[in-house]
Amino acid sequence: MEKYYNDINLKNDTAYQNFLMDNPGSGYLKVRASAANQAYPISGLKIRILKHIGQYDVIFFEGITDDSGMINNIVLPTPDHALNDLMIPDYTSYELQASNALENLYQSFQLAMYNGITVIQDINVVPTLSGSEVI
Protein backbone atom coordinates (compact mmCIF):
# COMPACT_ATOMS: atom_id res chain seq x y z
CA MET A 1 0.00 0.00 0.00
CA GLU A 2 1.45 3.34 -1.01
CA LYS A 3 1.61 6.14 1.52
CA TYR A 4 0.47 9.58 0.39
CA TYR A 5 0.43 13.11 1.66
CA ASN A 6 -1.81 15.77 0.14
CA ASP A 7 -0.53 15.48 -3.42
CA ILE A 8 -2.50 16.12 -6.62
CA ASN A 9 -3.39 12.42 -7.20
CA LEU A 10 -4.88 12.16 -3.74
CA LYS A 11 -6.81 15.43 -3.98
CA ASN A 12 -8.51 14.16 -7.14
CA ASP A 13 -9.42 10.78 -5.60
CA THR A 14 -13.18 10.36 -5.05
CA ALA A 15 -12.79 8.36 -1.83
CA TYR A 16 -10.57 11.09 -0.35
CA GLN A 17 -12.97 13.86 -1.38
CA ASN A 18 -15.85 11.91 0.22
CA PHE A 19 -13.79 11.46 3.40
CA LEU A 20 -13.22 15.22 3.63
CA MET A 21 -16.93 15.95 3.05
CA ASP A 22 -17.88 13.44 5.77
CA ASN A 23 -15.31 14.89 8.18
CA PRO A 24 -15.57 18.71 8.16
CA GLY A 25 -14.80 19.05 11.89
CA SER A 26 -11.50 19.02 13.76
CA GLY A 27 -10.26 16.82 16.57
CA TYR A 28 -7.01 17.46 18.42
CA LEU A 29 -4.31 15.00 19.43
CA LYS A 30 -1.57 15.29 22.03
CA VAL A 31 1.14 12.59 22.10
CA ARG A 32 3.11 11.95 25.29
CA ALA A 33 6.00 9.44 25.14
CA SER A 34 7.81 8.36 28.28
CA ALA A 35 9.47 5.53 30.17
CA ALA A 36 9.59 4.60 33.87
CA ASN A 37 5.94 5.43 34.54
CA GLN A 38 6.18 8.89 32.92
CA ALA A 39 9.32 9.81 34.90
CA TYR A 40 11.61 9.84 31.86
CA PRO A 41 10.38 11.63 28.68
CA ILE A 42 11.36 10.07 25.36
CA SER A 43 12.52 12.62 22.81
CA GLY A 44 13.21 11.84 19.15
CA LEU A 45 10.38 9.34 18.78
CA LYS A 46 8.97 9.49 15.22
CA ILE A 47 5.18 9.79 15.20
CA ARG A 48 3.06 9.16 12.10
CA ILE A 49 -0.74 9.47 11.92
CA LEU A 50 -2.39 7.76 8.96
CA LYS A 51 -5.69 6.40 7.70
CA HIS A 52 -6.58 3.96 4.95
CA ILE A 53 -8.85 5.79 2.48
CA GLY A 54 -9.82 4.10 -0.77
CA GLN A 55 -6.65 2.68 -2.28
CA TYR A 56 -4.29 4.91 -0.28
CA ASP A 57 -2.73 5.01 3.15
CA VAL A 58 -3.03 8.77 3.73
CA ILE A 59 -0.50 10.33 6.11
CA PHE A 60 -2.08 13.20 8.04
CA PHE A 61 0.89 13.98 10.29
CA GLU A 62 4.57 13.14 10.74
CA GLY A 63 6.72 14.57 13.50
CA ILE A 64 9.25 13.93 16.25
CA THR A 65 8.64 14.17 20.00
CA ASP A 66 10.38 17.12 21.65
CA ASP A 67 12.68 17.12 24.71
CA SER A 68 9.67 16.68 26.98
CA GLY A 69 8.53 13.64 24.96
CA MET A 70 5.50 15.47 23.58
CA ILE A 71 3.83 16.63 20.40
CA ASN A 72 0.94 19.03 20.94
CA ASN A 73 -1.98 20.25 18.85
CA ILE A 74 -2.12 17.74 16.00
CA VAL A 75 -5.32 18.62 14.13
CA LEU A 76 -7.20 15.78 12.40
CA PRO A 77 -10.46 15.76 10.38
CA THR A 78 -13.53 14.49 12.27
CA PRO A 79 -17.30 14.33 11.73
CA ASP A 80 -19.42 17.23 13.00
CA HIS A 81 -21.20 17.11 16.35
CA ALA A 82 -24.36 15.03 16.61
CA LEU A 83 -27.52 17.14 16.60
CA ASN A 84 -28.96 15.19 19.52
CA ASP A 85 -27.06 15.04 22.83
CA LEU A 86 -28.66 11.67 23.59
CA MET A 87 -26.91 10.01 20.64
CA ILE A 88 -23.36 8.68 20.66
CA PRO A 89 -21.22 11.13 18.67
CA ASP A 90 -19.62 10.00 15.43
CA TYR A 91 -15.85 9.60 15.32
CA THR A 92 -13.11 8.91 12.82
CA SER A 93 -10.46 6.30 13.51
CA TYR A 94 -6.77 6.78 12.72
CA GLU A 95 -3.63 4.72 13.18
CA LEU A 96 -0.75 6.19 15.18
CA GLN A 97 2.67 4.66 14.52
CA ALA A 98 5.55 5.39 16.91
CA SER A 99 9.05 4.32 15.90
CA ASN A 100 12.72 4.83 16.62
CA ALA A 101 15.16 3.02 14.33
CA LEU A 102 18.11 3.41 16.73
CA GLU A 103 16.31 1.50 19.48
CA ASN A 104 14.48 -0.90 17.14
CA LEU A 105 11.18 0.36 18.54
CA TYR A 106 7.81 0.20 16.79
CA GLN A 107 4.37 0.57 18.35
CA SER A 108 0.99 1.05 16.70
CA PHE A 109 -2.21 2.44 18.25
CA GLN A 110 -5.78 2.88 17.01
CA LEU A 111 -7.27 6.31 17.79
CA ALA A 112 -10.89 7.44 17.85
CA MET A 113 -11.06 11.17 17.15
CA TYR A 114 -14.13 13.29 17.99
CA ASN A 115 -14.97 16.82 16.86
CA GLY A 116 -13.77 19.53 19.26
CA ILE A 117 -12.17 17.04 21.67
CA THR A 118 -8.48 16.74 22.58
CA VAL A 119 -7.30 13.13 22.80
CA ILE A 120 -4.13 12.38 24.78
CA GLN A 121 -2.23 9.30 23.60
CA ASP A 122 0.35 8.03 26.09
CA ILE A 123 3.16 5.92 24.68
CA ASN A 124 5.01 3.86 27.27
CA VAL A 125 8.51 2.94 26.11
CA VAL A 126 10.23 0.09 27.90
CA PRO A 127 13.97 0.88 28.20
CA THR A 128 16.46 -1.67 26.88
CA LEU A 129 19.87 -2.47 28.33
CA SER A 130 22.91 -2.18 26.11
CA GLY A 131 26.05 -3.13 28.02
CA SER A 132 26.00 -1.07 31.19
CA GLU A 133 23.93 1.80 29.76
CA VAL A 134 20.18 2.18 29.75
CA ILE A 135 18.99 3.26 26.31
PDB file of C-alpha atoms in Angstrom:
ATOM      1  CA  MET A   1       0.000   0.000   0.000  1.00  0.00           C
ATOM      2  CA  GLU A   2       1.448   3.343  -1.012  1.00  0.00           C
ATOM      3  CA  LYS A   3       1.611   6.137   1.521  1.00  0.00           C
ATOM      4  CA  TYR A   4       0.470   9.581   0.388  1.00  0.00           C
ATOM      5  CA  TYR A   5       0.434  13.114   1.656  1.00  0.00           C
ATOM      6  CA  ASN A   6      -1.813  15.771   0.143  1.00  0.00           C
ATOM      7  CA  ASP A   7      -0.531  15.476  -3.419  1.00  0.00           C
ATOM      8  CA  ILE A   8      -2.504  16.116  -6.616  1.00  0.00           C
ATOM      9  CA  ASN A   9      -3.391  12.424  -7.196  1.00  0.00           C
ATOM     10  CA  LEU A  10      -4.880  12.157  -3.739  1.00  0.00           C
ATOM     11  CA  LYS A  11      -6.813  15.431  -3.979  1.00  0.00           C
ATOM     12  CA  ASN A  12      -8.509  14.159  -7.145  1.00  0.00           C
ATOM     13  CA  ASP A  13      -9.420  10.775  -5.595  1.00  0.00           C
ATOM     14  CA  THR A  14     -13.180  10.364  -5.050  1.00  0.00           C
ATOM     15  CA  ALA A  15     -12.788   8.361  -1.833  1.00  0.00           C
ATOM     16  CA  TYR A  16     -10.568  11.090  -0.345  1.00  0.00           C
ATOM     17  CA  GLN A  17     -12.971  13.862  -1.385  1.00  0.00           C
ATOM     18  CA  ASN A  18     -15.849  11.908   0.218  1.00  0.00           C
ATOM     19  CA  PHE A  19     -13.787  11.465   3.400  1.00  0.00           C
ATOM     20  CA  LEU A  20     -13.218  15.223   3.629  1.00  0.00           C
ATOM     21  CA  MET A  21     -16.927  15.950   3.047  1.00  0.00           C
ATOM     22  CA  ASP A  22     -17.882  13.439   5.767  1.00  0.00           C
ATOM     23  CA  ASN A  23     -15.310  14.890   8.183  1.00  0.00           C
ATOM     24  CA  PRO A  24     -15.575  18.709   8.162  1.00  0.00           C
ATOM     25  CA  GLY A  25     -14.801  19.053  11.892  1.00  0.00           C
ATOM     26  CA  SER A  26     -11.501  19.016  13.763  1.00  0.00           C
ATOM     27  CA  GLY A  27     -10.256  16.823  16.575  1.00  0.00           C
ATOM     28  CA  TYR A  28      -7.006  17.456  18.424  1.00  0.00           C
ATOM     29  CA  LEU A  29      -4.312  14.996  19.434  1.00  0.00           C
ATOM     30  CA  LYS A  30      -1.566  15.285  22.027  1.00  0.00           C
ATOM     31  CA  VAL A  31       1.138  12.593  22.095  1.00  0.00           C
ATOM     32  CA  ARG A  32       3.109  11.947  25.286  1.00  0.00           C
ATOM     33  CA  ALA A  33       6.003   9.438  25.141  1.00  0.00           C
ATOM     34  CA  SER A  34       7.812   8.364  28.284  1.00  0.00           C
ATOM     35  CA  ALA A  35       9.473   5.533  30.169  1.00  0.00           C
ATOM     36  CA  ALA A  36       9.592   4.604  33.866  1.00  0.00           C
ATOM     37  CA  ASN A  37       5.938   5.427  34.542  1.00  0.00           C
ATOM     38  CA  GLN A  38       6.179   8.887  32.922  1.00  0.00           C
ATOM     39  CA  ALA A  39       9.319   9.815  34.901  1.00  0.00           C
ATOM     40  CA  TYR A  40      11.608   9.836  31.856  1.00  0.00           C
ATOM     41  CA  PRO A  41      10.385  11.630  28.679  1.00  0.00           C
ATOM     42  CA  ILE A  42      11.358  10.067  25.364  1.00  0.00           C
ATOM     43  CA  SER A  43      12.524  12.624  22.811  1.00  0.00           C
ATOM     44  CA  GLY A  44      13.214  11.842  19.154  1.00  0.00           C
ATOM     45  CA  LEU A  45      10.379   9.343  18.775  1.00  0.00           C
ATOM     46  CA  LYS A  46       8.970   9.485  15.225  1.00  0.00           C
ATOM     47  CA  ILE A  47       5.179   9.792  15.202  1.00  0.00           C
ATOM     48  CA  ARG A  48       3.063   9.160  12.104  1.00  0.00           C
ATOM     49  CA  ILE A  49      -0.740   9.468  11.919  1.00  0.00           C
ATOM     50  CA  LEU A  50      -2.395   7.759   8.962  1.00  0.00           C
ATOM     51  CA  LYS A  51      -5.692   6.402   7.698  1.00  0.00           C
ATOM     52  CA  HIS A  52      -6.576   3.959   4.954  1.00  0.00           C
ATOM     53  CA  ILE A  53      -8.848   5.795   2.479  1.00  0.00           C
ATOM     54  CA  GLY A  54      -9.819   4.097  -0.770  1.00  0.00           C
ATOM     55  CA  GLN A  55      -6.647   2.676  -2.280  1.00  0.00           C
ATOM     56  CA  TYR A  56      -4.286   4.910  -0.282  1.00  0.00           C
ATOM     57  CA  ASP A  57      -2.728   5.014   3.153  1.00  0.00           C
ATOM     58  CA  VAL A  58      -3.027   8.769   3.728  1.00  0.00           C
ATOM     59  CA  ILE A  59      -0.500  10.326   6.108  1.00  0.00           C
ATOM     60  CA  PHE A  60      -2.078  13.203   8.036  1.00  0.00           C
ATOM     61  CA  PHE A  61       0.890  13.984  10.290  1.00  0.00           C
ATOM     62  CA  GLU A  62       4.575  13.136  10.742  1.00  0.00           C
ATOM     63  CA  GLY A  63       6.720  14.569  13.501  1.00  0.00           C
ATOM     64  CA  ILE A  64       9.247  13.929  16.253  1.00  0.00           C
ATOM     65  CA  THR A  65       8.642  14.168  19.998  1.00  0.00           C
ATOM     66  CA  ASP A  66      10.384  17.120  21.649  1.00  0.00           C
ATOM     67  CA  ASP A  67      12.683  17.119  24.706  1.00  0.00           C
ATOM     68  CA  SER A  68       9.666  16.680  26.981  1.00  0.00           C
ATOM     69  CA  GLY A  69       8.525  13.642  24.964  1.00  0.00           C
ATOM     70  CA  MET A  70       5.503  15.474  23.576  1.00  0.00           C
ATOM     71  CA  ILE A  71       3.834  16.635  20.403  1.00  0.00           C
ATOM     72  CA  ASN A  72       0.939  19.033  20.943  1.00  0.00           C
ATOM     73  CA  ASN A  73      -1.979  20.247  18.845  1.00  0.00           C
ATOM     74  CA  ILE A  74      -2.115  17.742  16.002  1.00  0.00           C
ATOM     75  CA  VAL A  75      -5.319  18.622  14.125  1.00  0.00           C
ATOM     76  CA  LEU A  76      -7.200  15.783  12.402  1.00  0.00           C
ATOM     77  CA  PRO A  77     -10.460  15.759  10.385  1.00  0.00           C
ATOM     78  CA  THR A  78     -13.531  14.489  12.271  1.00  0.00           C
ATOM     79  CA  PRO A  79     -17.305  14.330  11.727  1.00  0.00           C
ATOM     80  CA  ASP A  80     -19.419  17.235  13.003  1.00  0.00           C
ATOM     81  CA  HIS A  81     -21.205  17.108  16.354  1.00  0.00           C
ATOM     82  CA  ALA A  82     -24.364  15.034  16.615  1.00  0.00           C
ATOM     83  CA  LEU A  83     -27.517  17.141  16.596  1.00  0.00           C
ATOM     84  CA  ASN A  84     -28.958  15.185  19.516  1.00  0.00           C
ATOM     85  CA  ASP A  85     -27.064  15.038  22.829  1.00  0.00           C
ATOM     86  CA  LEU A  86     -28.665  11.669  23.586  1.00  0.00           C
ATOM     87  CA  MET A  87     -26.910  10.006  20.637  1.00  0.00           C
ATOM     88  CA  ILE A  88     -23.365   8.684  20.664  1.00  0.00           C
ATOM     89  CA  PRO A  89     -21.219  11.135  18.666  1.00  0.00           C
ATOM     90  CA  ASP A  90     -19.617  10.002  15.433  1.00  0.00           C
ATOM     91  CA  TYR A  91     -15.850   9.599  15.323  1.00  0.00           C
ATOM     92  CA  THR A  92     -13.109   8.910  12.818  1.00  0.00           C
ATOM     93  CA  SER A  93     -10.455   6.298  13.509  1.00  0.00           C
ATOM     94  CA  TYR A  94      -6.775   6.778  12.724  1.00  0.00           C
ATOM     95  CA  GLU A  95      -3.631   4.719  13.179  1.00  0.00           C
ATOM     96  CA  LEU A  96      -0.749   6.194  15.181  1.00  0.00           C
ATOM     97  CA  GLN A  97       2.672   4.664  14.519  1.00  0.00           C
ATOM     98  CA  ALA A  98       5.547   5.388  16.912  1.00  0.00           C
ATOM     99  CA  SER A  99       9.052   4.321  15.903  1.00  0.00           C
ATOM    100  CA  ASN A 100      12.716   4.834  16.622  1.00  0.00           C
ATOM    101  CA  ALA A 101      15.164   3.023  14.325  1.00  0.00           C
ATOM    102  CA  LEU A 102      18.106   3.413  16.730  1.00  0.00           C
ATOM    103  CA  GLU A 103      16.311   1.505  19.483  1.00  0.00           C
ATOM    104  CA  ASN A 104      14.484  -0.904  17.145  1.00  0.00           C
ATOM    105  CA  LEU A 105      11.182   0.362  18.540  1.00  0.00           C
ATOM    106  CA  TYR A 106       7.815   0.198  16.794  1.00  0.00           C
ATOM    107  CA  GLN A 107       4.370   0.569  18.348  1.00  0.00           C
ATOM    108  CA  SER A 108       0.995   1.054  16.702  1.00  0.00           C
ATOM    109  CA  PHE A 109      -2.209   2.444  18.251  1.00  0.00           C
ATOM    110  CA  GLN A 110      -5.778   2.883  17.011  1.00  0.00           C
ATOM    111  CA  LEU A 111      -7.266   6.307  17.792  1.00  0.00           C
ATOM    112  CA  ALA A 112     -10.894   7.442  17.854  1.00  0.00           C
ATOM    113  CA  MET A 113     -11.062  11.172  17.146  1.00  0.00           C
ATOM    114  CA  TYR A 114     -14.126  13.286  17.987  1.00  0.00           C
ATOM    115  CA  ASN A 115     -14.965  16.815  16.862  1.00  0.00           C
ATOM    116  CA  GLY A 116     -13.772  19.532  19.257  1.00  0.00           C
ATOM    117  CA  ILE A 117     -12.167  17.036  21.668  1.00  0.00           C
ATOM    118  CA  THR A 118      -8.481  16.738  22.581  1.00  0.00           C
ATOM    119  CA  VAL A 119      -7.299  13.134  22.800  1.00  0.00           C
ATOM    120  CA  ILE A 120      -4.134  12.376  24.779  1.00  0.00           C
ATOM    121  CA  GLN A 121      -2.229   9.296  23.604  1.00  0.00           C
ATOM    122  CA  ASP A 122       0.348   8.027  26.087  1.00  0.00           C
ATOM    123  CA  ILE A 123       3.162   5.916  24.685  1.00  0.00           C
ATOM    124  CA  ASN A 124       5.006   3.858  27.268  1.00  0.00           C
ATOM    125  CA  VAL A 125       8.512   2.943  26.109  1.00  0.00           C
ATOM    126  CA  VAL A 126      10.230   0.094  27.903  1.00  0.00           C
ATOM    127  CA  PRO A 127      13.972   0.879  28.199  1.00  0.00           C
ATOM    128  CA  THR A 128      16.462  -1.666  26.883  1.00  0.00           C
ATOM    129  CA  LEU A 129      19.866  -2.473  28.329  1.00  0.00           C
ATOM    130  CA  SER A 130      22.906  -2.182  26.106  1.00  0.00           C
ATOM    131  CA  GLY A 131      26.051  -3.131  28.021  1.00  0.00           C
ATOM    132  CA  SER A 132      25.996  -1.069  31.185  1.00  0.00           C
ATOM    133  CA  GLU A 133      23.926   1.796  29.760  1.00  0.00           C
ATOM    134  CA  VAL A 134      20.185   2.176  29.746  1.00  0.00           C
ATOM    135  CA  ILE A 135      18.991   3.259  26.313  1.00  0.00           C
TER     136      ILE A 135
END
